[in-house]
Amino acid sequence: MPLMLHGDNTSLVLAHGDGPPAVVYWGHSLPDDNPADVASALSRPTAHGTIDVEAPVALVPELGSGFFGSPGIKGVRADGSAWAPRFKQSKPPEVGDDHVRFFCDDGVAGLDLEIELWLEGGRDVVAMRQVLTNTADTNYSLGRLSLSLPLPSRANEILDFTGRWCDEFHPRRQLWEAGAVINENRRGRSSHDHVAALFAGTGGFDEQQGEVWGFHLGWSGNSRLVAERLADGRRYLQAGELLFSGEVSLNPGESIISPWLYGAYSPSGLGMISRAFHHYLRSRDGHPGPGNPRPVILNTWEAVYFDHNLETLKSLADRAAEVGVERFVLDDGWFQNRNDDTAGLGDWWVDTTKHPDGLGPLVDHVTGLGLEFGLWFEPEMVNPDSDLYRAHPEWVLADPNYEQPLGRNQLVLDLANPDAYDYILNHIDTLLNELDISYIKWDMNRDHVQATHAGRAGTRVQTLALYELLAELGRRHPKLEIESCSSGGGRVDFEILRYTKRIWTSDCNDALERQRIQRGFSMLFPPELMGAHVGPHVSHTTRRTHDLGFRGAVAFLGHLGIEWNLLDATDAERAQVKELVGLHKRFRPLLHGGDVVRLDSQDEATMTQGVVSFDKTEALFAYARINTARSSVPDPVHFAELDPDRRYRTQILALPGRSGEFGRTRPQWMDDGSVELSGRALMSVGLQPPVLDPESALLFHIVAIDGK
Ligand code: GLA
């Protein structure tokens, strides 16, 4: 009997006969329908010229049943058997209100398969994973363990992301006609260039329009996503870990658990998918919710780089406290021999030439100012020029028979080696015990290349060891918060977020580049997780110059930080930063608790995104002119997700440090100071923005005034 699960706005019908379970419908909510009728309505006839029984797009599609797309499981035993398993249900599924668990086996291949799928009411996010067990008495070499979901034929356009260092979440839009779109990541981290996420939708889907299905694989190692249209017309998305040859060999009786695959459906555009993903993350244990406001950070990296001097750092902390910063993060450069990026990684004790009395005096100074103290680590790495490497060259995640290439002058430590793991855990733990450190910026700055543990491909075991290390530190230090950084946003996924509370979105603090980077980031992650810093006037990665008004308007929307040497700033600039921080704190509950809304625009020279409070009584939208425009006057802004039946007052929220002008005259409503309109009017009539200079922004503050 088919069965059905319901979210708030979505339903999912699963068919399960004898063979492996398959989703036959996933879309619009169907509260009044019977799953058997839905399955019957969609049952497929057999065409000429193919096998007589069409193999379903099962959750784990089977080559052995005649599925000619990408099989969900790929593996083999040493004698060549079990290469195309066919599962049968071994017992009835366990069905709950919001989940189902299927149990399958293949007695011939000697494999058991368990699949769980959740669709929790009020969330609209499907979460699935599987467990494969080797029940035979020989090893099973596994090359793939992926999950698949079908997509309707009308989902014929794809949005996913490419990117690079300082250019995360670069959107890539393409028509999806015949064949497959494949996204394979082999970097050993979730990567800048092959983010494990994909959105497929009806032609021309955008933020507020079109049906869209979104996917994300919650995994911080290698991944493989395939979106394929088969010759018989069916489409599906498949995602799982990318496994190298020999990487997983299941011993008799051994099991492997796949990463979670997440999906969300929206009948009306991408925005709703993002909000579903954000609600899901916000509902998870440990997510920094309203009771744990995100402290404004000062990060020392772009302020002093490796040039650590106690008095300078103390003065920087003083300045930080004056402008309202709440957490001071000492970045790279504090540990033994770390004067540049050629040495020191692995030697996690304080450099006594820079800090003769250890970090205690600085930590005391910072905490004495009422700020939290945070410290940078890059625990998975080692420089060849380090005491650790000189003592233990064998701890590197590499094949000793080959020369391992360096990346940023460093090698990867094999955390699945218990000695290396204990060494790292103990060194971090010692510092956390000795000093009042409440925060770690956990960095990871190079790709895995030929990553070898115990003679086999080792990215999977490394990723699991990393999770365990983070979990163990969390158990030992329950109040500790950790930020996930990987050369900026090279490790961003739902699984790392079980252990971390912030993502360093990008090493690029250029406010112009950040417009797009943050927009892409927000497709999956809510703003309270998005590290966003006000850098110096001149961006250190692009050399572009921006006024504080623009830098502030962009960083304001995330987890705000400052990464600028405030000792170089003028009194007036520091006063402006203080004002910005104050405004951010005032709006923090809205910014970090509201619904993210990205607006569509025909005008490629502008970008608008913001947040609307849950009860739709307040909203803030950042409107940015990112380029010179073809037309001299910009289009009205059409807001979204407001309550059409409420009245709102809209005005400009003045951010400090804005230079530039608003054209020769401004729209009437700006001269009046504000305008009062219904939500319906704000969404359908829109609001005329002023003429802005390129690379500048302003904030619209919208407040309900009807007292409902
Ligand atoms: C990486 C991070 C930066 C900074 C440097 C320090 O590039 O992404 O934010 O911490 O390392 O070396």
XYZ file of C-alpha atoms and ligand atoms in Angstrom:
720
model
C 0.000 0.000 0.000
C 1.397 3.414 -0.883
C 1.655 5.823 1.995
C 1.688 9.577 2.322
C 3.515 12.063 4.555
C 2.483 15.697 4.929
C 4.406 18.856 5.704
C 2.619 22.174 6.095
C 2.463 22.923 2.394
C 3.734 19.734 0.824
C 2.848 16.075 0.551
C 4.926 13.102 -0.425
C 3.586 9.745 -1.623
C 5.749 6.644 -1.306
C 5.090 3.398 -3.113
C 6.524 0.222 -1.735
C 5.598 -3.142 -3.107
C 7.973 -6.009 -2.864
C 10.932 -4.058 -4.080
C 12.708 -0.948 -2.822
C 10.544 2.047 -1.867
C 10.103 4.927 -4.282
C 8.685 8.412 -4.004
C 6.016 8.673 -6.676
C 4.795 12.154 -5.838
C 6.360 15.090 -4.013
C 4.821 18.508 -4.354
C 1.726 20.531 -3.487
C -0.090 19.487 -0.352
C -2.814 16.856 -0.991
C -4.796 16.765 2.235
C -7.890 15.177 0.683
C -6.360 12.447 -1.428
C -5.644 8.835 -0.879
C -2.036 7.805 -1.588
C -3.168 4.705 -3.497
C -5.216 6.897 -5.852
C -2.272 9.238 -6.393
C -0.015 6.281 -7.158
C -2.621 4.840 -9.505
C -3.025 8.162 -11.305
C 0.700 8.261 -11.920
C 1.247 4.572 -12.751
C 3.200 4.343 -15.963
C 2.346 2.338 -19.071
C 5.003 0.236 -20.777
C 6.307 1.475 -24.094
C 7.690 -0.655 -26.917
C 11.388 -1.217 -27.192
C 12.322 -1.524 -23.535
C 12.116 -4.097 -20.774
C 8.629 -5.196 -19.768
C 8.681 -3.971 -16.181
C 9.988 -0.460 -15.796
C 12.366 -0.140 -12.851
C 11.166 2.657 -10.561
C 13.148 5.740 -9.653
C 13.446 4.165 -6.227
C 15.000 5.975 -3.274
C 17.892 3.686 -4.113
C 17.455 2.926 -7.824
C 18.721 -0.450 -8.965
C 20.784 -1.318 -11.977
C 19.895 -4.921 -11.143
C 16.208 -4.179 -11.761
C 16.854 -2.460 -15.071
C 17.257 1.142 -13.981
C 19.523 2.615 -16.638
C 20.277 5.885 -14.894
C 22.738 6.234 -12.042
C 22.381 3.289 -9.610
C 21.941 4.257 -5.967
C 24.402 1.606 -4.829
C 27.626 0.683 -6.527
C 29.805 -1.980 -5.022
C 31.329 -5.395 -5.494
C 32.904 -8.299 -3.662
C 36.408 -9.558 -4.475
C 34.961 -12.430 -6.510
C 32.978 -10.012 -8.666
C 29.589 -10.795 -7.114
C 26.988 -8.450 -5.621
C 27.718 -5.793 -8.254
C 24.049 -5.167 -9.099
C 21.941 -5.841 -5.998
C 18.138 -6.107 -5.990
C 16.432 -5.460 -2.714
C 13.165 -6.789 -1.357
C 11.369 -5.496 1.696
C 12.306 -7.726 4.567
C 9.607 -6.499 6.924
C 6.801 -3.944 6.826
C 7.848 -0.319 7.093
C 7.680 1.479 10.402
C 5.332 4.370 9.781
C 5.009 7.394 12.064
C 3.139 10.675 11.585
C 6.192 12.409 10.258
C 8.527 9.644 9.156
C 8.819 6.213 7.690
C 11.539 3.605 7.945
C 11.924 0.896 5.306
C 13.754 -2.387 5.776
C 15.081 -4.229 2.743
C 17.496 -7.016 2.052
C 19.126 -8.821 -0.805
C 19.901 -12.350 0.359
C 21.851 -13.106 -2.812
C 24.184 -10.139 -2.544
C 24.320 -10.391 1.257
C 23.237 -6.813 1.908
C 20.665 -5.186 4.204
C 19.353 -1.729 3.537
C 17.435 0.525 5.877
C 16.100 3.869 4.681
C 14.542 6.543 6.846
C 12.647 9.508 5.521
C 11.219 12.391 7.535
C 8.775 15.073 6.532
C 7.954 16.927 9.659
C 4.774 18.962 9.822
C 5.377 22.695 9.872
C 8.781 22.303 8.282
C 8.320 21.135 4.728
C 11.835 19.743 4.599
C 12.274 16.131 3.599
C 15.280 14.554 5.304
C 16.455 11.083 4.336
C 19.371 8.796 4.940
C 20.173 5.115 4.642
C 22.182 2.408 6.352
C 23.774 -0.388 4.331
C 24.953 -3.526 6.138
C 27.127 -6.295 4.796
C 25.441 -9.533 5.923
C 27.695 -11.917 3.974
C 30.983 -13.361 5.157
C 33.257 -11.569 2.700
C 34.084 -7.879 2.435
C 31.943 -5.604 0.313
C 33.747 -2.807 -1.482
C 31.370 0.142 -1.779
C 31.744 2.848 -4.409
C 28.430 4.660 -3.997
C 25.570 4.937 -1.540
C 23.232 7.637 -2.793
C 19.579 8.571 -2.453
C 17.284 9.628 -5.256
C 14.107 11.624 -5.554
C 12.016 11.961 -8.708
C 11.242 15.297 -10.274
C 8.393 16.072 -12.646
C 9.080 16.717 -16.274
C 8.195 20.388 -15.938
C 11.202 20.950 -13.660
C 13.333 21.718 -16.667
C 15.655 24.424 -15.409
C 18.456 24.119 -12.887
C 20.153 26.557 -10.571
C 23.262 25.450 -8.761
C 26.493 27.094 -7.686
C 30.043 27.203 -8.864
C 32.641 29.439 -7.265
C 36.184 29.789 -6.057
C 38.047 31.342 -3.166
C 36.516 34.803 -2.601
C 33.669 34.029 -5.012
C 31.480 31.585 -3.128
C 27.964 30.671 -4.255
C 28.356 31.869 -7.816
C 24.965 31.035 -9.373
C 24.815 28.913 -12.507
C 21.535 28.701 -14.344
C 20.918 26.207 -17.128
C 18.183 24.597 -19.130
C 17.886 20.942 -18.300
C 16.833 19.227 -21.467
C 18.102 15.701 -22.043
C 20.848 13.877 -20.171
C 22.582 14.557 -16.904
C 23.994 17.475 -14.974
C 26.720 16.168 -12.684
C 28.297 17.970 -9.760
C 31.206 16.053 -8.247
C 33.352 17.427 -5.465
C 36.713 15.820 -4.673
C 38.302 18.503 -2.510
C 37.801 16.867 0.884
C 35.675 19.775 2.120
C 32.299 20.903 0.902
C 34.264 23.273 -1.372
C 33.946 26.709 -2.943
C 33.270 25.376 -6.395
C 31.002 22.328 -6.037
C 28.489 23.181 -3.337
C 26.304 20.118 -2.729
C 23.041 21.900 -3.494
C 20.754 22.115 -6.491
C 17.437 23.729 -7.315
C 15.311 22.463 -10.195
C 12.134 24.201 -11.252
C 9.678 25.157 -13.916
C 11.059 27.304 -16.725
C 11.999 30.811 -15.598
C 11.437 30.142 -11.879
C 12.611 32.950 -9.697
C 12.335 34.140 -6.129
C 8.567 34.458 -5.978
C 7.417 32.425 -8.952
C 7.517 28.963 -10.383
C 7.538 25.557 -8.814
C 10.927 24.674 -7.381
C 12.452 21.605 -5.770
C 15.602 22.225 -3.762
C 18.227 19.756 -2.507
C 21.194 19.803 -0.223
C 23.506 17.037 0.933
C 24.534 17.508 4.556
C 28.135 16.390 4.315
C 31.481 18.134 4.734
C 33.564 15.795 2.586
C 33.379 14.734 -1.040
C 29.999 14.649 -2.724
C 28.261 13.756 -5.940
C 24.986 15.185 -7.209
C 23.368 14.028 -10.426
C 20.258 15.451 -12.030
C 19.261 13.299 -14.952
C 16.503 13.140 -17.485
C 16.070 9.596 -18.724
C 15.106 8.621 -22.256
C 11.705 7.510 -20.927
C 10.981 11.080 -19.798
C 11.531 10.689 -16.066
C 13.740 13.077 -14.161
C 15.412 12.536 -10.838
C 17.986 14.004 -8.518
C 20.506 11.749 -6.853
C 22.956 12.750 -4.146
C 25.455 11.081 -1.903
C 29.002 10.991 -0.764
C 31.608 10.661 -3.493
C 33.682 7.608 -2.612
C 37.034 6.822 -4.182
C 38.006 3.289 -5.206
C 38.505 1.160 -2.125
C 37.564 3.994 0.237
C 34.849 1.902 1.898
C 35.209 -1.831 2.353
C 32.528 -3.208 4.644
C 33.672 -6.106 6.773
C 31.179 -8.918 7.390
C 28.476 -7.495 9.675
C 29.654 -3.919 9.219
C 27.321 -1.018 8.337
C 27.732 2.389 6.768
C 25.397 5.336 7.314
C 24.951 7.787 4.474
C 24.850 11.564 4.946
C 21.422 13.166 5.198
C 19.891 14.353 1.959
C 17.538 17.299 2.422
C 14.866 18.447 0.026
C 12.181 21.099 -0.033
C 9.406 21.901 -2.487
C 7.900 25.295 -3.208
C 4.899 26.110 -5.391
C 5.976 29.743 -5.538
C 9.630 30.307 -6.068
C 13.015 29.850 -4.510
C 12.357 32.090 -1.540
C 9.966 29.634 0.032
C 12.516 26.832 -0.269
C 15.135 28.913 1.504
C 12.678 29.734 4.253
C 11.853 26.036 4.661
C 15.568 25.202 4.959
C 16.060 28.086 7.408
C 13.100 26.979 9.550
C 14.464 23.471 9.569
C 17.918 24.608 10.740
C 16.365 26.932 13.300
C 14.394 24.027 14.737
C 17.487 21.903 15.351
C 19.032 21.541 18.794
C 21.932 23.878 19.337
C 20.914 26.430 16.728
C 21.633 29.911 18.109
C 18.095 31.149 18.587
C 16.624 34.343 20.033
C 17.824 33.463 23.545
C 21.394 33.486 22.295
C 21.855 36.713 20.305
C 24.833 36.669 17.967
C 27.596 38.764 19.521
C 29.124 41.435 17.322
C 32.665 40.300 16.567
C 35.968 41.977 16.031
C 38.310 39.701 14.125
C 41.989 40.637 14.073
C 42.915 39.131 10.688
C 42.583 42.115 8.368
C 43.539 44.412 11.237
C 46.982 43.049 12.087
C 47.460 39.783 10.117
C 50.474 37.949 11.648
C 51.830 41.050 13.317
C 50.794 40.355 16.909
C 51.845 42.766 19.590
C 50.235 42.624 23.009
C 49.871 46.380 23.455
C 48.435 46.847 19.963
C 45.989 43.995 20.500
C 44.916 45.408 23.840
C 44.329 48.832 22.294
C 42.383 47.194 19.492
C 40.234 45.459 22.086
C 39.676 48.803 23.832
C 38.524 50.361 20.577
C 36.366 47.340 19.871
C 34.673 47.624 23.251
C 34.091 51.345 22.683
C 32.176 50.723 19.465
C 30.021 48.000 21.033
C 31.821 44.828 19.959
C 30.931 41.821 22.116
C 33.454 39.165 21.050
C 37.138 39.645 20.235
C 38.599 36.935 17.991
C 42.362 36.573 17.828
C 43.009 35.183 14.358
C 46.048 33.442 12.895
C 49.507 34.390 14.181
C 49.443 33.671 17.947
C 51.147 30.253 18.113
C 54.725 29.090 17.891
C 56.684 30.433 14.925
C 53.635 31.684 13.113
C 54.988 34.822 11.460
C 53.649 34.038 8.032
C 51.867 31.122 6.428
C 54.989 29.003 5.932
C 55.410 27.645 9.467
C 53.828 26.746 12.750
C 50.614 24.863 11.982
C 50.498 21.929 14.360
C 52.419 23.619 17.179
C 49.412 24.717 19.161
C 51.107 26.538 21.981
C 51.519 30.250 22.403
C 54.454 31.982 20.722
C 56.354 33.430 23.643
C 58.257 35.942 21.546
C 54.938 37.625 20.751
C 53.211 36.789 24.019
C 55.960 36.373 26.678
C 53.420 35.678 29.413
C 51.173 33.547 27.250
C 47.747 34.662 26.112
C 46.513 35.186 29.673
C 47.172 38.956 29.778
C 45.329 39.516 26.520
C 42.436 37.233 27.460
C 42.136 38.940 30.836
C 42.190 42.334 29.211
C 39.519 41.382 26.685
C 37.234 39.671 29.190
C 37.858 42.528 31.616
C 36.312 44.804 29.018
C 33.225 42.591 29.075
C 33.989 40.935 25.730
C 34.194 37.229 24.990
C 37.520 35.935 23.771
C 37.801 33.764 20.664
C 40.842 32.052 19.165
C 41.752 30.846 15.673
C 42.891 27.279 15.056
C 43.514 25.251 11.958
C 43.575 21.853 13.657
C 43.474 19.605 10.601
C 46.695 20.987 9.178
C 50.433 20.887 9.701
C 53.284 22.867 8.163
C 56.377 20.839 7.272
C 58.181 23.608 9.136
C 56.764 22.735 12.556
C 57.875 20.742 15.579
C 54.860 18.492 15.092
C 55.834 17.519 11.556
C 59.485 17.061 12.480
C 58.396 14.661 15.239
C 55.591 12.916 13.334
C 55.842 13.140 9.552
C 53.877 9.876 9.495
C 50.751 11.653 10.822
C 50.047 13.258 7.463
C 46.958 12.229 5.500
C 48.975 11.018 2.513
C 50.506 7.999 0.860
C 54.133 7.901 2.071
C 55.199 6.386 -1.259
C 54.402 9.586 -3.105
C 55.370 13.173 -2.599
C 52.364 15.058 -1.248
C 51.820 18.506 -2.818
C 51.607 21.458 -0.461
C 48.669 23.865 -0.356
C 49.317 27.211 1.366
C 52.578 25.570 2.456
C 50.736 22.952 4.464
C 49.722 19.308 4.663
C 46.627 17.638 6.077
C 46.893 15.775 9.381
C 45.351 12.326 9.509
C 42.753 12.747 12.237
C 41.642 9.135 11.840
C 45.040 8.253 13.276
C 44.224 8.061 17.015
C 47.579 9.512 18.035
C 47.201 12.552 15.803
C 43.593 12.936 16.946
C 44.553 12.823 20.632
C 47.401 15.251 20.098
C 45.109 17.836 18.526
C 42.289 17.277 21.000
C 44.620 17.586 23.978
C 46.343 20.732 22.747
C 43.093 22.547 22.074
C 41.564 21.232 25.277
C 44.543 22.408 27.323
C 44.214 25.946 26.040
C 40.467 25.910 26.593
C 41.023 24.747 30.162
C 43.752 27.277 30.895
C 42.152 30.344 29.393
C 38.712 31.869 29.280
C 38.139 31.063 25.609
C 34.505 30.909 24.614
C 34.883 30.707 20.857
C 37.016 28.976 18.256
C 37.356 30.005 14.652
C 38.049 26.573 13.144
C 39.806 27.010 9.838
C 40.723 24.522 7.088
C 42.738 25.967 4.251
C 43.687 23.293 1.783
C 42.180 20.577 -0.355
C 42.717 16.883 0.113
C 44.983 15.400 -2.534
C 45.526 11.648 -2.615
C 44.346 11.714 1.004
C 45.383 8.305 2.295
C 44.632 6.727 5.658
C 45.982 3.248 6.395
C 46.700 2.703 2.714
C 43.193 3.638 1.502
C 41.398 6.763 0.338
C 40.817 8.631 3.572
C 38.513 11.613 3.097
C 35.509 9.813 4.575
C 37.271 8.702 7.771
C 38.862 12.134 8.083
C 35.453 13.802 7.859
C 34.010 11.470 10.495
C 37.025 12.048 12.755
C 36.567 15.796 12.360
C 32.917 15.511 13.440
C 33.941 13.422 16.427
C 36.650 15.889 17.412
C 34.208 18.794 17.254
C 31.635 16.789 19.203
C 34.167 15.845 21.876
C 35.225 19.463 22.351
C 31.549 20.347 22.628
C 31.048 17.688 25.286
C 34.063 18.896 27.255
C 33.178 22.569 26.856
C 29.406 22.833 26.517
C 29.426 26.632 26.293
C 32.099 26.764 23.590
C 30.985 28.105 20.212
C 32.786 27.155 17.024
C 32.853 28.918 13.664
C 33.319 26.897 10.483
C 35.843 28.532 8.189
C 37.616 27.025 5.224
C 39.452 29.712 3.270
C 36.181 31.573 3.736
C 33.166 29.526 2.733
C 34.863 26.292 1.694
C 33.061 24.189 4.294
C 29.385 25.057 4.446
C 26.776 22.369 4.906
C 24.014 21.259 7.244
C 26.193 18.609 8.906
C 29.061 20.877 9.975
C 26.336 23.058 11.472
C 25.522 20.340 13.999
C 28.854 21.266 15.603
C 29.273 24.921 14.679
C 27.260 28.103 15.117
C 28.665 30.400 12.477
C 30.091 30.135 8.995
C 32.782 32.412 7.705
C 30.980 33.119 4.460
C 33.915 34.351 2.415
C 37.385 35.788 2.759
C 36.086 38.511 0.481
C 34.943 41.490 2.532
C 34.369 43.581 -0.589
C 30.787 44.768 -0.098
C 30.046 44.581 -3.811
C 31.122 40.949 -4.188
C 29.414 40.162 -0.906
C 26.043 41.199 -2.327
C 25.992 38.158 -4.555
C 27.923 35.826 -2.252
C 25.521 36.452 0.622
C 22.495 36.135 -1.625
C 23.692 32.690 -2.697
C 24.565 31.716 0.868
C 21.055 32.659 1.991
C 19.573 30.073 -0.382
C 20.448 27.477 2.264
C 21.451 29.213 5.475
C 19.762 31.846 7.670
C 21.458 35.200 8.374
C 22.387 34.496 11.993
C 24.864 31.887 10.713
C 26.373 34.145 8.067
C 29.617 35.761 9.174
C 29.638 39.242 7.587
C 32.352 41.762 8.408
C 32.946 45.424 7.814
C 36.451 45.501 6.387
C 38.713 48.497 5.766
C 37.849 51.110 3.105
C 40.011 49.283 0.593
C 39.103 45.636 0.283
C 42.160 43.439 0.755
C 41.097 40.876 -1.833
C 39.910 43.179 -4.655
C 41.450 46.597 -3.872
C 38.038 48.197 -4.441
C 37.214 51.155 -2.219
C 33.786 51.480 -0.601
C 32.370 53.916 1.902
C 31.237 52.691 5.298
C 27.605 53.153 4.306
C 27.891 50.442 1.661
C 30.107 48.127 3.717
C 27.782 48.494 6.668
C 24.574 47.913 4.710
C 25.913 44.575 3.494
C 27.449 43.269 6.726
C 24.453 44.520 8.735
C 22.269 41.699 7.426
C 24.367 38.817 8.755
C 26.202 37.941 11.955
C 27.976 41.277 12.109
C 31.676 41.618 12.614
C 34.437 44.142 12.124
C 37.659 43.173 10.440
C 39.378 46.497 10.202
C 42.141 48.010 12.241
C 40.076 50.429 14.287
C 43.345 51.947 15.496
C 43.762 53.341 11.973
C 40.213 54.674 11.862
C 39.498 58.316 12.630
C 37.387 59.346 15.619
C 34.564 60.155 13.237
C 34.795 56.741 11.597
C 34.774 54.959 14.931
C 31.717 56.958 15.936
C 30.049 55.800 12.739
C 30.997 52.181 13.406
C 29.544 52.533 16.891
C 26.315 53.818 15.434
C 26.207 50.936 12.956
C 26.792 48.366 15.708
C 24.083 49.999 17.820
C 21.606 49.840 14.942
C 22.502 46.234 14.276
C 21.850 45.327 17.903
C 18.541 47.164 17.801
C 17.420 45.204 14.749
C 19.168 41.930 15.637
C 16.016 40.055 16.734
C 14.378 40.892 13.410
C 17.498 40.279 11.316
C 18.274 36.937 12.957
C 14.770 35.669 13.532
C 12.747 36.859 10.553
C 12.083 35.290 7.200
C 14.636 35.956 4.497
C 13.115 37.500 1.389
C 15.130 38.063 -1.782
C 13.386 40.241 -4.339
C 13.377 39.697 -8.061
C 14.326 42.567 -10.281
C 14.362 43.097 -14.016
C 17.070 45.625 -13.414
C 20.377 43.785 -13.290
C 22.030 46.807 -11.739
C 20.160 46.413 -8.461
C 19.810 43.719 -5.825
C 17.368 43.742 -2.941
C 17.088 41.333 -0.069
C 15.881 41.549 3.469
C 13.932 40.009 6.302
C 10.282 40.119 7.255
C 9.295 39.361 10.823
C 7.341 36.188 11.432
C 4.190 38.117 12.278
C 4.751 40.419 9.288
C 4.725 43.546 11.413
C 8.204 44.715 10.490
C 10.679 44.324 7.666
C 14.084 45.587 6.624
C 15.249 45.438 3.020
C 18.692 46.360 1.746
C 18.500 47.851 -1.724
C 21.856 48.004 -3.466
C 22.932 49.483 -6.760
C 25.649 47.121 -7.793
C 26.454 48.639 -11.155
C 25.831 51.553 -13.428
C 22.468 51.067 -15.049
C 21.101 51.246 -18.578
C 18.248 53.508 -17.500
C 18.858 56.738 -15.677
C 16.033 56.181 -13.176
C 15.682 52.823 -11.440
C 12.507 50.735 -11.358
C 10.202 50.754 -8.344
C 10.975 48.050 -5.792
C 8.208 45.486 -5.428
C 8.396 44.045 -1.942
C 7.244 40.533 -1.080
C 5.994 38.436 1.829
C 4.229 41.371 3.516
C 0.653 41.046 4.736
C -1.458 42.435 1.865
C -4.197 43.498 4.267
C -2.078 45.518 6.660
C -0.952 49.114 6.455
C 2.720 49.857 6.697
C 4.869 52.943 7.091
C 8.066 52.809 5.061
C 11.064 55.027 5.542
C 14.764 54.967 4.889
C 16.840 53.707 7.777
C 19.849 55.966 7.649
C 23.071 54.055 8.025
C 26.175 55.967 9.062
C 29.016 56.686 6.670
C 27.028 57.008 3.451
C 28.718 59.273 0.936
C 27.348 59.950 -2.544
C 24.055 61.525 -3.463
C 20.486 60.721 -4.436
C 20.340 62.203 -7.961
C 19.039 65.746 -8.525
C 15.729 65.207 -6.768
C 14.369 62.428 -4.658
C 11.038 60.615 -4.843
C 8.207 62.518 -3.141
C 7.833 59.947 -0.370
C 11.445 60.408 0.648
C 11.041 64.162 0.859
C 7.972 63.541 3.024
C 10.090 61.335 5.274
C 7.927 58.228 4.889
C 4.978 56.747 3.041
C 1.990 54.777 4.296
C 0.689 52.033 2.059
C -1.003 48.674 2.349
C 1.125 45.586 2.071
C -0.758 44.900 -1.150
C 0.368 48.245 -2.582
C 3.958 47.781 -1.457
C 3.983 44.460 -3.266
C 2.066 45.343 -6.420
C 2.566 49.089 -6.879
C 6.044 49.055 -5.403
C 8.094 51.942 -4.130
C 10.281 54.212 -6.187
C 13.863 54.240 -4.899
C 16.092 57.265 -5.399
C 18.859 57.388 -7.977
C 21.825 55.794 -6.256
C 25.465 55.855 -7.189
C 26.837 52.487 -8.211
C 28.216 50.480 -5.285
C 25.979 52.050 -2.719
C 22.961 50.863 -0.800
C 20.146 51.950 1.447
C 17.824 50.217 3.869
C 14.026 50.332 3.707
C 12.429 49.990 7.111
C 8.804 48.880 6.918
C 6.602 48.854 10.028
C 2.932 47.884 10.369
C 0.909 50.820 11.700
C -2.628 49.463 11.771
C -2.311 48.152 15.315
C -3.817 44.766 14.428
C 41.976 31.792 6.067
C 40.695 32.352 6.647
C 40.901 33.813 7.003
C 42.024 33.950 7.986
C 43.275 33.303 7.424
C 44.371 33.258 8.459
O 42.265 32.364 4.835
O 39.634 32.178 5.753
O 39.713 34.359 7.526
O 41.660 33.340 9.200
O 43.031 31.978 6.973
O 45.515 32.646 7.982
